[in-house]
Short mmCIF file of C-alpha atoms in Angstrom, two decimals:
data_model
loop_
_atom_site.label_atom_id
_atom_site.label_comp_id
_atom_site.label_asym_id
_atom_site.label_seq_id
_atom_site.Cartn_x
_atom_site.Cartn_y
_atom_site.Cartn_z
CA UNK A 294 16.97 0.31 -8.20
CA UNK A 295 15.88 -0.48 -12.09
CA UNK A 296 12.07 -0.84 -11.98
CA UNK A 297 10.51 -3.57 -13.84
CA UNK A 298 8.04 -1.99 -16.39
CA UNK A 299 5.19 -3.68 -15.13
CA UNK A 300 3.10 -1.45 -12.95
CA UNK A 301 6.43 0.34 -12.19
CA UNK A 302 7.07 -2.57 -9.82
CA UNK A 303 10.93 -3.39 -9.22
CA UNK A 304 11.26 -7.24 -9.64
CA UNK A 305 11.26 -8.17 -5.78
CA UNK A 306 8.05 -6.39 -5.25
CA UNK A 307 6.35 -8.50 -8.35
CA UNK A 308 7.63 -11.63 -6.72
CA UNK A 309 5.66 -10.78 -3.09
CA UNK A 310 2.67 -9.28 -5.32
CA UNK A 311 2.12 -12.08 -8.10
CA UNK A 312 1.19 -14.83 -5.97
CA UNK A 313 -1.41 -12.84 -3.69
CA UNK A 314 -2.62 -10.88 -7.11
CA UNK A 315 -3.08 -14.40 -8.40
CA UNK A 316 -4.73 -16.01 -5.60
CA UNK A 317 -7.18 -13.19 -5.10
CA UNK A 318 -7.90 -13.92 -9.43
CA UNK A 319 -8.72 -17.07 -8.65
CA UNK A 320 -11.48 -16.73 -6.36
CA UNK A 321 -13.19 -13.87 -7.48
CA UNK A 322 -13.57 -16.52 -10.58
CA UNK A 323 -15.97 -18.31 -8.64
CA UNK A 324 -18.69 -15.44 -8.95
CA UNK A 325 -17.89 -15.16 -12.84
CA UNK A 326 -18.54 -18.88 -13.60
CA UNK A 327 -21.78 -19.34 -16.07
CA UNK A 328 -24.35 -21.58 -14.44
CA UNK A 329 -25.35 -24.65 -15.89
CA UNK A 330 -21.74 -24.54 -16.70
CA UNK A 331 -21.56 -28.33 -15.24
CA UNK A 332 -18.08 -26.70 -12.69
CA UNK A 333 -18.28 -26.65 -9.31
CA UNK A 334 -16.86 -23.26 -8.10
CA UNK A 335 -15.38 -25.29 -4.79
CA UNK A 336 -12.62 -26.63 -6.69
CA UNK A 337 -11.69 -23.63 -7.51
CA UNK A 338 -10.01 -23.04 -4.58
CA UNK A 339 -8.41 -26.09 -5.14
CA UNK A 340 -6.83 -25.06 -8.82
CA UNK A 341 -6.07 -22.01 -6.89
CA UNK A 342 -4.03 -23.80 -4.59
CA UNK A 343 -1.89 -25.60 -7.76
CA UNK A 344 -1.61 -22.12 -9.34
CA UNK A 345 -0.27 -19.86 -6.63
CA UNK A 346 1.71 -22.93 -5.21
CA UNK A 347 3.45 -22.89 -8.47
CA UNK A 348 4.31 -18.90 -8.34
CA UNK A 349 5.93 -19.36 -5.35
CA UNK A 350 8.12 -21.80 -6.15
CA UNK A 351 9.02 -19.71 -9.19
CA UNK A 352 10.03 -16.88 -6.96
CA UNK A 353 11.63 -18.97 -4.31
CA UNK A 354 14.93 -17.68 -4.36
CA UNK A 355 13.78 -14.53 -4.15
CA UNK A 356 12.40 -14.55 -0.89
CA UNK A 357 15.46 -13.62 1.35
CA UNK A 358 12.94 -13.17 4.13
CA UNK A 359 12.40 -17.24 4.22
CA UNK A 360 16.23 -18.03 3.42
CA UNK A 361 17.27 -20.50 5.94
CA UNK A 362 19.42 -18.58 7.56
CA UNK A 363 16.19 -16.59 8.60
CA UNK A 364 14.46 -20.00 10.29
CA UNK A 365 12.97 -18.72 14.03
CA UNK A 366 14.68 -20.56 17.54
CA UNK A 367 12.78 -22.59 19.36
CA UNK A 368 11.94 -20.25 21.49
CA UNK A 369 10.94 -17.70 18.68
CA UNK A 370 8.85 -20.71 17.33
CA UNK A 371 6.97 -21.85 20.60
CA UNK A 372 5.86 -17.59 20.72
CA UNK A 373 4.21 -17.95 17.37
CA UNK A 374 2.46 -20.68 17.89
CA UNK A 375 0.90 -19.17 21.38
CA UNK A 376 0.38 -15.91 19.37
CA UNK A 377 -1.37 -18.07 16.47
CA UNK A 378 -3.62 -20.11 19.13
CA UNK A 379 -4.34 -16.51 20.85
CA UNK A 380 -5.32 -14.82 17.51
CA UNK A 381 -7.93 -18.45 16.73
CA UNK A 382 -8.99 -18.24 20.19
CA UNK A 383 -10.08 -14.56 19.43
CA UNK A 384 -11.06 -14.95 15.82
CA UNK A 385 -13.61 -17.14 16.35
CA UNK A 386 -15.26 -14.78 19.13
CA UNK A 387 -15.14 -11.42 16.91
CA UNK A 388 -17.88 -12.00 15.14
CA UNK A 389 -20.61 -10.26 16.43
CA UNK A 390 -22.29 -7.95 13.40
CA UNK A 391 -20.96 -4.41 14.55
CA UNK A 392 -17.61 -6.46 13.73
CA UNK A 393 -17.90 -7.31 10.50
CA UNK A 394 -17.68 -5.13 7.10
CA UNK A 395 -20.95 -5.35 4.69
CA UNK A 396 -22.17 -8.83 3.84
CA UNK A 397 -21.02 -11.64 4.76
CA UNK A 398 -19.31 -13.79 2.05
CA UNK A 399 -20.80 -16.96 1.07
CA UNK A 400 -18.75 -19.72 3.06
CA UNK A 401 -17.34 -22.69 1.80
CA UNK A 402 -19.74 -25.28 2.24
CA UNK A 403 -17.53 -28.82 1.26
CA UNK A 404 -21.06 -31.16 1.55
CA UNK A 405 -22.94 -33.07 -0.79
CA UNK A 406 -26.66 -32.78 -1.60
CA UNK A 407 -27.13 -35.73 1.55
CA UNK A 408 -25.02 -33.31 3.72
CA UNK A 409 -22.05 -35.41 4.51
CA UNK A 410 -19.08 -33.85 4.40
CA UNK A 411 -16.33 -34.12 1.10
CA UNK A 412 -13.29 -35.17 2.47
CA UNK A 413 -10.85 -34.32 -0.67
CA UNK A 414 -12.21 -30.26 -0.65
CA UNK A 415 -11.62 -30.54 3.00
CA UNK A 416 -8.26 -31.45 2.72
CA UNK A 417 -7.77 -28.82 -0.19
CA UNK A 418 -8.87 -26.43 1.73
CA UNK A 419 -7.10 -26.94 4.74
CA UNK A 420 -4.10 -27.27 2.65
CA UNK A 421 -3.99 -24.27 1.42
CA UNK A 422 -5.31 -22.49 4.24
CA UNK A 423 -2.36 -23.68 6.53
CA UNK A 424 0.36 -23.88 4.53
CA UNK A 425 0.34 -21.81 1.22
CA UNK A 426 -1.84 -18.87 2.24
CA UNK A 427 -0.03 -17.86 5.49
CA UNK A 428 3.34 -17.65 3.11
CA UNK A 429 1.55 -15.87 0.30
CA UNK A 430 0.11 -13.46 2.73
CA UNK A 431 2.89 -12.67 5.05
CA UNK A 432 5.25 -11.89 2.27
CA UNK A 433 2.77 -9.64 0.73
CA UNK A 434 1.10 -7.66 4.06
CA UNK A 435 4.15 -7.61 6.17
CA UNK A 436 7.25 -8.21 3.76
CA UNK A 437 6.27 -6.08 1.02
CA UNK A 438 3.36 -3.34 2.28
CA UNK A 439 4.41 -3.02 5.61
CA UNK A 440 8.14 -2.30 4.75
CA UNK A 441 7.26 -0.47 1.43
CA UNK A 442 5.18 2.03 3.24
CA UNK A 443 8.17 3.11 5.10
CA UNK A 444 10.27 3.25 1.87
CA UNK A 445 9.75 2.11 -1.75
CA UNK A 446 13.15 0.53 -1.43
CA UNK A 447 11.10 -2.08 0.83
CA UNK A 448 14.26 -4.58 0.54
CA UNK A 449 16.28 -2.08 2.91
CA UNK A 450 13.86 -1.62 5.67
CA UNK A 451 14.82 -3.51 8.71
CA UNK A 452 11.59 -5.37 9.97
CA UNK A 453 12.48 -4.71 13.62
CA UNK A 454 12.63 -0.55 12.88
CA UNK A 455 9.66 0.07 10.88
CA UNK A 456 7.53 2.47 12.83
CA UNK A 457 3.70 2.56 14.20
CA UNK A 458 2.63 4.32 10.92
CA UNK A 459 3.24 0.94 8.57
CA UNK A 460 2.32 -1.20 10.71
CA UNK A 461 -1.25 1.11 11.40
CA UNK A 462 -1.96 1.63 7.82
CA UNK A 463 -1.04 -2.23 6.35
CA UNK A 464 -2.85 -3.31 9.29
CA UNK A 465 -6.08 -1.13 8.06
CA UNK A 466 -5.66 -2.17 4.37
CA UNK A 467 -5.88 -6.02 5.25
CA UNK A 468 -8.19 -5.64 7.63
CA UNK A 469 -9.80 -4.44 4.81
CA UNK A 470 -9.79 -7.50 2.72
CA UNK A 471 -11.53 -9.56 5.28
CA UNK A 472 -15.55 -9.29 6.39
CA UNK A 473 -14.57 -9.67 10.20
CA UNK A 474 -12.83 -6.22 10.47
CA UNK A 475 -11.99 -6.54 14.38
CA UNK A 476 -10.51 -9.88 14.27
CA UNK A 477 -8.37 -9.04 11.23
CA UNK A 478 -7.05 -5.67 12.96
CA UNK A 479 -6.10 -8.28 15.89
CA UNK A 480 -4.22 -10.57 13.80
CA UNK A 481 -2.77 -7.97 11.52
CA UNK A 482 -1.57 -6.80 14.55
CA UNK A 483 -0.45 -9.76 16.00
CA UNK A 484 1.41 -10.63 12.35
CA UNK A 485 2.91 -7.69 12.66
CA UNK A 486 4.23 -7.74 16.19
CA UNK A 487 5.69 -11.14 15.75
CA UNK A 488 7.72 -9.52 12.39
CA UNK A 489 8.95 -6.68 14.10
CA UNK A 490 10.11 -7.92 17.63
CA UNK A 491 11.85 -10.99 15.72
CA UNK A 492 13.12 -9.45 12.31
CA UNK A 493 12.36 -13.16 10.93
CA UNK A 494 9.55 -13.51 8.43
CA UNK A 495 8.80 -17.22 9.53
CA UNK A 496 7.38 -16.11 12.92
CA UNK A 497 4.86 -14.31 11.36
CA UNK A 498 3.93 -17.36 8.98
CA UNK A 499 4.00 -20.08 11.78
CA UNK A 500 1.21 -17.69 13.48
CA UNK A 501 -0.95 -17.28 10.78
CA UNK A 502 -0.42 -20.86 9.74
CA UNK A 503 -1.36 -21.51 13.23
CA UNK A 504 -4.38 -19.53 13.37
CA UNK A 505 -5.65 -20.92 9.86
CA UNK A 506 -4.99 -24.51 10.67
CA UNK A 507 -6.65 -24.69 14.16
CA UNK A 508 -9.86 -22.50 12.51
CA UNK A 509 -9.74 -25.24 9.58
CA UNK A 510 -10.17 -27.58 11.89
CA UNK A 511 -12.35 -26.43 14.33
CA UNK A 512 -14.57 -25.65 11.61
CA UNK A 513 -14.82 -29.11 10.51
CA UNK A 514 -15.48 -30.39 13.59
CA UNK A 515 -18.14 -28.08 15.18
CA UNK A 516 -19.68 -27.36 11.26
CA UNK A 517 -19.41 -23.19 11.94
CA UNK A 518 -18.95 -22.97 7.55
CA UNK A 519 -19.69 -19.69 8.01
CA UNK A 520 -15.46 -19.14 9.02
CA UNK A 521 -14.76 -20.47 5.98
#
């Protein structure tokens, strides 16, 4: 396979990479913004959104993994959402501090100075929390670093034979990435599982989407910020 000079990357692999590489850009921007600068760092998330939305339509046609032809059965569908409840029902529990990984990141708090909550970064955030981020993500943990641990030519590797070691070690690196280490081994796990028993991409993103749209919500209705 001709690599693409950039970071020795073969085009496929920039196209799972990019969008998560940009995503990750954008909110590590919030930290870097100068105060007084008269910008609230919550809409980042929001431009982020726009941004990474955009990559992934560029690469679209790329993504062989969510070709139609690779859209779950019912049946396939129904299991991912009962995995994506189970993973919620667990996240939310996992939190105890033995379970998480140094500090805890500052949450997004989407409430004026009078407390009440802002509707349009709630709905940005849930957005992009249940729809764009579980595609982003699955293409890049399980599509790409899952299958290119077992072989650089990730594009070859059969989902439903990649052995214990990927899934173990793409599990540990994106478990990782998040300050609740026990309930991201669980839905790494769980991600992972769904990928491999299936061979079809789209079970593992109607979990996660599953598991990021009922936290989004439960989070606005019981005011735990701290998820978010």
């Amino acid at each position: 396979m001709k690599l693409n000079p950039i970071l020795g990357l073969s085009p496929a692999a920039l196209a799972r990479c990019v969008p998560f590489a940009l995503f990750m850009l954008m909110l590590a921007l919030r930290g870097y913004l100068p105060s007084g600068a008269g910008v609230d760092a919550r809409w980042i998330y929001g431009v982020s959104v726009l941004v990474v939305g955009g990559a992934l339509v560029w690469y679209w046609r790329g993504y062989g993994e969510l070709a139609r032809q690779n859209l779950p059965s019912l049946r396939e569908t129904l299991l991912s959402c009962a995995v994506g409840l189970l993973v919620f029902g667990l996240w939310i529990q996992l939190d105890a501090p033995w379970m998480q990984i140094g500090e805890p990141t500052a949450s997004f708090l989407p409430l004026d100075l009078q407390g009440q909550k802002i509707w349009p970064l709630i709905a940005l955030r849930l957005i992009g929390a249940a729809l764009l981020v579980p595609i982003m993500e699955e293409l890049f943990w399980r599509a790409f670093l899952m299958r290119w641990i077992e072989s650089p030519q990730f594009e070859t590797v059969d989902p439903q034979r990649v052995g214990v070691k990927a899934i173990v070690l793409s599990t540990f690196v994106f478990m990782l990435a998040h300050t609740l280490w026990l309930a991201a081994i669980v839905a790494g796990l769980a991600y992972a599982y769904l990928y491999r028993r299936t061979g079809k991409l789209w079970t593992a993103v109607i979990a996660h989407a599953v598991t990021n749209g009922a936290l989004g919500i439960w989070v606005v209705q019981t005011g735990q910020w701290q998820f978010w």
